[in-house]
Short mmCIF file of C-alpha atoms and ligand atoms in Angstrom, two decimals:
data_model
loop_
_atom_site.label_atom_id
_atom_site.label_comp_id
_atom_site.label_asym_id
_atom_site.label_seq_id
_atom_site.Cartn_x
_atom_site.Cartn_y
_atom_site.Cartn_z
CA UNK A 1 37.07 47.85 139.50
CA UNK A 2 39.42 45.76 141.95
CA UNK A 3 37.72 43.85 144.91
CA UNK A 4 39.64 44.39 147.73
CA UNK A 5 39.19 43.14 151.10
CA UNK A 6 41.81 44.89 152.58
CA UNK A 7 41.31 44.91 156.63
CA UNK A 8 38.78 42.19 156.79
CA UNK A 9 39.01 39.35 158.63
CA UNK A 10 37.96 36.25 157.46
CA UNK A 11 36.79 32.08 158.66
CA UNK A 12 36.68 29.87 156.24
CA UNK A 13 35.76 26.75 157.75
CA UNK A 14 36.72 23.41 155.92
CA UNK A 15 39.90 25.31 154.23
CA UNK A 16 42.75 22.71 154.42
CA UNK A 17 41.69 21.03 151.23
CA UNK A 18 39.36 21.21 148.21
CA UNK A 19 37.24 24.12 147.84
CA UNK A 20 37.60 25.83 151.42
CA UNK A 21 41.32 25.88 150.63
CA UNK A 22 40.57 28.14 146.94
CA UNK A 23 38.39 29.88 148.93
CA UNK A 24 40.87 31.12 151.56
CA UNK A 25 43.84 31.48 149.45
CA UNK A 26 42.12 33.96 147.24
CA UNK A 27 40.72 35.95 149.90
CA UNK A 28 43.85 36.09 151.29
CA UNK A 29 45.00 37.29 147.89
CA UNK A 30 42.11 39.96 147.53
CA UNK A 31 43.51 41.50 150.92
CA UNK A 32 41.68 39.87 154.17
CA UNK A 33 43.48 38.50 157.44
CA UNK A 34 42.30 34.38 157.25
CA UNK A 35 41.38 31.88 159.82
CA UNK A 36 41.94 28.86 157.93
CA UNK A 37 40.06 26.22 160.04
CA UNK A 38 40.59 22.29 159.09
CA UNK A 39 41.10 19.46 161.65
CA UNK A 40 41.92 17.29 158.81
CA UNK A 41 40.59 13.52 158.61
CA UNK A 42 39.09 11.46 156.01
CA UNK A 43 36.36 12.60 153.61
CA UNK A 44 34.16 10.68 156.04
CA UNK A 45 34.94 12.54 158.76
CA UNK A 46 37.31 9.92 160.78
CA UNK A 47 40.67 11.20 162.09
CA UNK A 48 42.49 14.48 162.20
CA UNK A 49 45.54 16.10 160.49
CA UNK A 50 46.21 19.33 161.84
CA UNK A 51 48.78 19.08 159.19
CA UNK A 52 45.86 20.31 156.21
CA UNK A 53 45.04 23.75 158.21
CA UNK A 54 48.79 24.28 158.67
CA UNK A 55 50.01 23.65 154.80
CA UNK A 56 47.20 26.52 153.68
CA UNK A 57 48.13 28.94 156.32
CA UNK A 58 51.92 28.46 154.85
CA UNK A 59 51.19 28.74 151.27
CA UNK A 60 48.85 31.90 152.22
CA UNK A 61 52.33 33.33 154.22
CA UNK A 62 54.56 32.92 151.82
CA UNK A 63 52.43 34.27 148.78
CA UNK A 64 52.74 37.78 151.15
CA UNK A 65 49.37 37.07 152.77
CA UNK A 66 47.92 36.60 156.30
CA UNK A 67 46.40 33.76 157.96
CA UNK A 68 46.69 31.71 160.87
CA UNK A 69 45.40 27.72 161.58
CA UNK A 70 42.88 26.28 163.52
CA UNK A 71 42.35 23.01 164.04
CA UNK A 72 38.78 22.68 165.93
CA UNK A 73 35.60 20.99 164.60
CA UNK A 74 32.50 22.89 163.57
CA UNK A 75 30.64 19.85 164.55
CA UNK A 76 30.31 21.40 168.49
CA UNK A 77 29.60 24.48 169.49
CA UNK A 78 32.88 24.51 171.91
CA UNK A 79 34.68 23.80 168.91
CA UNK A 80 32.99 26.50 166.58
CA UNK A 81 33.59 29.14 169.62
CA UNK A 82 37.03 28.70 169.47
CA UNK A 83 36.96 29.05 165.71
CA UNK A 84 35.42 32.10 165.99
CA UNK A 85 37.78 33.32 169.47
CA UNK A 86 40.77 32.87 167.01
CA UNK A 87 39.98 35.23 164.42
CA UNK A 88 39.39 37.35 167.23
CA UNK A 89 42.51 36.70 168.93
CA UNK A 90 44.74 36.94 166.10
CA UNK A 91 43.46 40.05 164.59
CA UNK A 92 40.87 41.85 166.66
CA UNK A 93 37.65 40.60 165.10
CA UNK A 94 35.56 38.86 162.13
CA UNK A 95 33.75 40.40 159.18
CA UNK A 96 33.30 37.30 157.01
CA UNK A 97 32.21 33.75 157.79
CA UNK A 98 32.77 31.03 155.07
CA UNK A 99 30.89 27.91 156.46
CA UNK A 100 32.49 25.30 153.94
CA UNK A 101 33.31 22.39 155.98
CA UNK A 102 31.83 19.18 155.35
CA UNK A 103 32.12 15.16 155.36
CA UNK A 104 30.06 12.65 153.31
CA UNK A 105 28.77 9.45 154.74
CA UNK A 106 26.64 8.55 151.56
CA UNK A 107 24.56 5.08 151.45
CA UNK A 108 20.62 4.86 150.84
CA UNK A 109 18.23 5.32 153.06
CA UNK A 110 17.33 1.94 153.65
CA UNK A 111 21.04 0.99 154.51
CA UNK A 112 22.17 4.21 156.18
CA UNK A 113 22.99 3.89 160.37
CA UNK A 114 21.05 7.25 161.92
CA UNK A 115 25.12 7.57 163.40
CA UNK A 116 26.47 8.36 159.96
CA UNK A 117 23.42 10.41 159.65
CA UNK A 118 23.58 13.00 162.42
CA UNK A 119 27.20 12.75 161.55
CA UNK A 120 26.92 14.50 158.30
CA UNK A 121 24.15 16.74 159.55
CA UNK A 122 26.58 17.30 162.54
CA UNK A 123 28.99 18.88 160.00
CA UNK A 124 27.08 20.87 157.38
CA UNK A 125 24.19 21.98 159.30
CA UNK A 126 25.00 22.39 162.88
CA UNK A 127 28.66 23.38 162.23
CA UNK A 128 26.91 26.02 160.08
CA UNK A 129 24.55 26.68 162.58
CA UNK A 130 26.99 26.84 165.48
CA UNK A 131 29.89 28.81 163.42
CA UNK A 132 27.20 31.11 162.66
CA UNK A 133 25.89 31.46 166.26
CA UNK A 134 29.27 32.29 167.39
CA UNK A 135 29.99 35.04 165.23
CA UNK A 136 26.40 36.72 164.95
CA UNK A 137 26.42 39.19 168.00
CA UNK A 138 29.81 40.55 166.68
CA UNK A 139 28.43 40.59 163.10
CA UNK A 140 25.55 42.81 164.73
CA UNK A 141 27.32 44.89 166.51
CA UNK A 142 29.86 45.83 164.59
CA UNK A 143 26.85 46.31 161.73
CA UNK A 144 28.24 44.45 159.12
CA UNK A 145 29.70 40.82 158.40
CA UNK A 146 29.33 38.70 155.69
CA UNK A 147 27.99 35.01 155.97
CA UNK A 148 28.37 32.30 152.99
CA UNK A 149 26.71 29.01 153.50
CA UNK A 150 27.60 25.85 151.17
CA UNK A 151 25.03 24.39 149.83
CA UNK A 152 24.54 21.48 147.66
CA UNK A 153 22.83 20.40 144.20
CA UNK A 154 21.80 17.39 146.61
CA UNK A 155 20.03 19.34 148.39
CA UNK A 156 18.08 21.62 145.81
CA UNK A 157 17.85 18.41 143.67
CA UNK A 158 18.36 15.45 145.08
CA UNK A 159 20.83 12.91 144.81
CA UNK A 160 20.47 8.94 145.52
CA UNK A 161 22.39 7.69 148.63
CA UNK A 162 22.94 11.26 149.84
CA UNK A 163 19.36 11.75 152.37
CA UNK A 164 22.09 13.04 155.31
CA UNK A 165 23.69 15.44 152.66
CA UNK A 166 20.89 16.43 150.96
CA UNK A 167 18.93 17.47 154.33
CA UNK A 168 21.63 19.01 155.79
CA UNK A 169 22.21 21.38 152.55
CA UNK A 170 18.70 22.21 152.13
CA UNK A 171 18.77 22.91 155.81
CA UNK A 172 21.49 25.54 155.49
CA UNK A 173 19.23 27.53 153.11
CA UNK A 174 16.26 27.34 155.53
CA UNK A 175 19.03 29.29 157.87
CA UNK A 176 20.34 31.30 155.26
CA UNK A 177 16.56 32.68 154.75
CA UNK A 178 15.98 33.34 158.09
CA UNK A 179 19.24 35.05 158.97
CA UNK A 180 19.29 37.19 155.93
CA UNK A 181 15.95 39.20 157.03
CA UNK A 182 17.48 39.18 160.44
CA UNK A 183 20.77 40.50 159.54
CA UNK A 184 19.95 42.81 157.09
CA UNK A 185 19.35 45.95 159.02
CA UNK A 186 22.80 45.49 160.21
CA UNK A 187 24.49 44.72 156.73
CA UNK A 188 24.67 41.03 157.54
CA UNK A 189 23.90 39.87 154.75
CA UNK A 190 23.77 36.05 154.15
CA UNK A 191 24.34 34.18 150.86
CA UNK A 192 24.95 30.51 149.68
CA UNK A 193 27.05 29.05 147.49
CA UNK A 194 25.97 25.75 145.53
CA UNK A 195 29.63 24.76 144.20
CA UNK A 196 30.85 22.09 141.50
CA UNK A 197 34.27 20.83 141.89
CA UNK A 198 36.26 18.13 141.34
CA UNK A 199 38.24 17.78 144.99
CA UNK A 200 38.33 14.30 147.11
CA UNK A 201 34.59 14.39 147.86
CA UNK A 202 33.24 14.44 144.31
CA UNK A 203 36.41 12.76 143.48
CA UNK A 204 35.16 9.59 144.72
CA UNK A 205 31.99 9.67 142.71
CA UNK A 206 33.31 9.97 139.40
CA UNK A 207 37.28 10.48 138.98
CA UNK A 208 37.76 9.76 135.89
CA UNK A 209 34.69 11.54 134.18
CA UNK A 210 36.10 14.06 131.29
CA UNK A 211 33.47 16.30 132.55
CA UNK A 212 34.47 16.41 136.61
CA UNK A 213 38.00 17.52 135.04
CA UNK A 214 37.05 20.47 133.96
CA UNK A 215 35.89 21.42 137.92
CA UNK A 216 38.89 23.10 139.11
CA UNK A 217 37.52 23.83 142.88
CA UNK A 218 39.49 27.55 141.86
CA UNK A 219 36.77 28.27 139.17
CA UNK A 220 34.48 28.31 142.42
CA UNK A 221 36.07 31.29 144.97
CA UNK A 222 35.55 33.94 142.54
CA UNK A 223 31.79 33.96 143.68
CA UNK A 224 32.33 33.11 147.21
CA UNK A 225 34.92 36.83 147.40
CA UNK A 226 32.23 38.31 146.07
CA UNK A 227 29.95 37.38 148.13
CA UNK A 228 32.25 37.76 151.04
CA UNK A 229 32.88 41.93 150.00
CA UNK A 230 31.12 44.82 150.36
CA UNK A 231 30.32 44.81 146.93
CA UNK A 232 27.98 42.04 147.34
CA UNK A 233 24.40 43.49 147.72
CA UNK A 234 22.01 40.77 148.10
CA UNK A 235 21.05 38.63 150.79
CA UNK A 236 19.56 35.13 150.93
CA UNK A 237 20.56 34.63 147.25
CA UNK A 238 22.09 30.75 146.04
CA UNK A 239 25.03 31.30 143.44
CA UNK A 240 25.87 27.96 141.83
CA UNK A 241 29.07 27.79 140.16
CA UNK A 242 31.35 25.13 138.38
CA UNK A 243 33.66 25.30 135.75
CA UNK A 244 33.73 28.64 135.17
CA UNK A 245 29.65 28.92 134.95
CA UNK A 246 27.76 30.90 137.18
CA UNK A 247 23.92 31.14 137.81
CA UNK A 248 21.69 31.94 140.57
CA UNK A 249 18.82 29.39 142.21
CA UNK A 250 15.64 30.18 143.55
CA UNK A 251 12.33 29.03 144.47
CA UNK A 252 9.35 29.13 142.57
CA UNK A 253 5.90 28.33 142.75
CA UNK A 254 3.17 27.77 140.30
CA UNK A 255 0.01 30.44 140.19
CA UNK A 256 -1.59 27.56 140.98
CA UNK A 257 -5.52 26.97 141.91
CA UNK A 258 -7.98 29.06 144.21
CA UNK A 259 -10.55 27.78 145.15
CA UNK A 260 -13.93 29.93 146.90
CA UNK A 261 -12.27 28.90 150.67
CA UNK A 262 -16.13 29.65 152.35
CA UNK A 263 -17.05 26.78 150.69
CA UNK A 264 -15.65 22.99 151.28
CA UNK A 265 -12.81 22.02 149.28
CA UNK A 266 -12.92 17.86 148.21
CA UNK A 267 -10.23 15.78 147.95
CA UNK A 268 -11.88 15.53 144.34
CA UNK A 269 -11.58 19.32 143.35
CA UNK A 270 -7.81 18.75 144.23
CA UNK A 271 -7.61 16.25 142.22
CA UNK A 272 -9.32 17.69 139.14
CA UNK A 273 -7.07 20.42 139.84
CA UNK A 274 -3.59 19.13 140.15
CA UNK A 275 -2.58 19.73 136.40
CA UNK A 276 -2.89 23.16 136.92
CA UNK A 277 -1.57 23.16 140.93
CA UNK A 278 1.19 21.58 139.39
CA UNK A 279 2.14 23.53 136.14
CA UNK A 280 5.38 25.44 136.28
CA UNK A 281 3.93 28.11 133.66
CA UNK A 282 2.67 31.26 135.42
CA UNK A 283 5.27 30.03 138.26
CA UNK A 284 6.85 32.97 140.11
CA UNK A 285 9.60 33.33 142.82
CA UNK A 286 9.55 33.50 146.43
CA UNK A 287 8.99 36.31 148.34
CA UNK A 288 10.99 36.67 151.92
CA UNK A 289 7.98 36.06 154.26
CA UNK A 290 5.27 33.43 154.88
CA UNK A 291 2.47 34.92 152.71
CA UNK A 292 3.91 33.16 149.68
CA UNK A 293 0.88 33.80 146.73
CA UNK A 294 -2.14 33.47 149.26
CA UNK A 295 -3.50 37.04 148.82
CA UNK A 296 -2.41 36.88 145.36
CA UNK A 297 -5.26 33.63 144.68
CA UNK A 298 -7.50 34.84 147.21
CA UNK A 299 -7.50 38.33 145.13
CA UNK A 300 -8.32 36.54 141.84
CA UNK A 301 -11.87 35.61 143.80
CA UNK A 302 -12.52 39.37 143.72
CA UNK A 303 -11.93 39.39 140.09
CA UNK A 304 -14.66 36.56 138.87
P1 LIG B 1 36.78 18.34 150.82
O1 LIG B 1 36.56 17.03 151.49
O2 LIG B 1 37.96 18.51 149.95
O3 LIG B 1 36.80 19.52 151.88
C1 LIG B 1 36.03 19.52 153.05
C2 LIG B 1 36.91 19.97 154.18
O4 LIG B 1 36.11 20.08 155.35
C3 LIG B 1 38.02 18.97 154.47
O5 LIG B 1 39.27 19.61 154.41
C4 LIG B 1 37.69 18.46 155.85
O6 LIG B 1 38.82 18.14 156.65
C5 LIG B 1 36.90 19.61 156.43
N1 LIG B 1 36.08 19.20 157.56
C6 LIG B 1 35.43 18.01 157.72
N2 LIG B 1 34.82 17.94 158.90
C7 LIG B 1 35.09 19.13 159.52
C8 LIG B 1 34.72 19.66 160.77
N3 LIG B 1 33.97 18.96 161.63
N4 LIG B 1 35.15 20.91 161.10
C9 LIG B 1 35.90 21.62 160.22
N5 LIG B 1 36.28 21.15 159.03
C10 LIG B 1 35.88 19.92 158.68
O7 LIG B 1 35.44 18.62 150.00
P2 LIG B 1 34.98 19.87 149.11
O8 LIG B 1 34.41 19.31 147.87
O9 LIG B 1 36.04 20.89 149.03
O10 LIG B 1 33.76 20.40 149.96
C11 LIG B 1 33.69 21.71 150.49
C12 LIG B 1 32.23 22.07 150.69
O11 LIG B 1 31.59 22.18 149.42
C13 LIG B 1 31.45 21.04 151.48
O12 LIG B 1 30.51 21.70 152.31
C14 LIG B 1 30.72 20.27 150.40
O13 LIG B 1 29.57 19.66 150.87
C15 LIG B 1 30.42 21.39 149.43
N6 LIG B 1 30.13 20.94 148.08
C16 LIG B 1 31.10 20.42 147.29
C17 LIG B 1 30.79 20.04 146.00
C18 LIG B 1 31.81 19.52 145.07
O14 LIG B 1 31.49 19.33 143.88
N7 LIG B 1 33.04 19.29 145.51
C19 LIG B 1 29.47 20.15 145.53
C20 LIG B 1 28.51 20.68 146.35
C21 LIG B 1 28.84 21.09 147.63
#
């Protein structure tokens, strides 16, 4: 079966280089009008190029396909309105938000200013936050849209110098979770994608790694399309992808302890405990909701 996305209309936020650029050139490809948004600058976020936006929108135009610039940052919610007011403007509405953008201001903890901090979180949370804002009620309305957020193995894992990155990603999937059971009476559904690629930001970590070569940024959109279609099904899911692999990432936690909660609990019975509290067999995925495996424990009290 062919995906199409024929009469969509698509942001892809972050698309003048790297990833965002795969991203919009093969949903352009697959069918769907593109906004391809990119005020250019450094990898740090410092300066502007409205060049980058432009140069995708060409190579989109003359491979037969549709797309027009936009040169705003997701970093304000002014910015992220007029993102959203273009796709509009150009071609009557939105179906499918790609928040990609992003800037990395990485240095430990210790050493980091809390200016390059908010700056990153500026970027990949809020711009995801306000991108997403904007385009919601239409979303809604209309009763369906597609959202992809971009998360990072930072984030779910952890990487050293990368706090700003790393809490911004995770915080994408906190808004991801939320979103998707809010959406998905309306067939908003809303999905992130945890990419590898070698581009200019993991370029700088490791360029001449054998490894990062094989991370053609291309390898990536395949999932994000997907995603981005009508074929795509699920909601609140994380695809990772990277060299041609593909998996998807979840939460888990472990069956874990329960103890009789009429009676008091000591800091000493959680410590006695924590082998098992801790141990990853029996461990089970997360549920949408806050109940998590309460009822589940409590109900093994019923049992003894
Ligand atoms: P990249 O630097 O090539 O692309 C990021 C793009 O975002 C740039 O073109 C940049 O101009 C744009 N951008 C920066 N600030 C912006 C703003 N305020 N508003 C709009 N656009 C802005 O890097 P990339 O590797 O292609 O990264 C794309 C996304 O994928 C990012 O969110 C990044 O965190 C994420 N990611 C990348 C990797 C990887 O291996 N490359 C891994 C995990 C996550």
């Amino acid at each position: 079966m062919t995906l199409s996305l024929e009469g969509r209309v698509a942001i892809v936020t972050g698309a003048g280089a790297g990833l965002g650029r795969e991203h919009a050139l093969l949903l352009a490809r697959r069918g769907a009008k593109v906004v391809v948004n990119d005020p250019g600058g450094s990898v740090n976020g410092v300066g502007g190029d409205e060049s980058a936006a432009a140069a995708v929108v060409d190579e989109i135009r003359s491979a037969g396909g549709t797309a027009v610039a936009n040169v705003d940052s997701v970093a304000s919610e002014e910015g992220a309105g007029r993102i959203i007011d273009a796709a509009v403007q150009a071609f009557g509405g939105v179906h499918v938000l790609v928040n990609n953008a992003g800037i990395l201001r990485d240095r430990s903890f210790a050493k980091l200013s809390l200016e390059d901090f908010r700056a990153v979180v500026d970027v990949h949370f809020w711009g995801a936050v306000h991108c997403t804002r904007a385009v919601w009620p239409i979303l809604n309305a209309q009763k369906y849209g597609r959202v992809v957020m971009t998360t990072s193995v930072s984030g779910t894992s952890g990487n050293f110098g990368q706090s700003s990155y790393g809490a911004a990603k995770e915080g994408v999937l906190g808004l991801m979770r939320a979103l998707a059971l809010e959406g998905v009476r309306n067939d908003v559904l809303v999905n992130a994608i945890s990419p590898g690629a070698l581009t200019r930001m993991s370029g700088e970590v490791a360029p001449d790694d054998p490894f990062m070569r094989r991370l053609d940024p291309a390898l990536v959109s395949p999932a994000v399309a997907w995603l981005a279609s009508a074929r795509c099904d699920v909601s609140a899911t994380i695809i990772t992808a990277a060299a041609g692999g593909f998996g998807r990432l979840h939460y888990f936690e472990t069956s874990g302890v329960q103890f009789d909660p009429a009676a008091p609990v000591t800091v000493e019975m959680f410590d006695a405990a924590f082998a098992r509290i801790a141990d990853l067999d029996n461990a089970a995925p997360t549920r949408p909701g806050t109940d998590g495996r309460i009822m589940e424990r409590l109900d093994t009290l019923a049992d003894r």
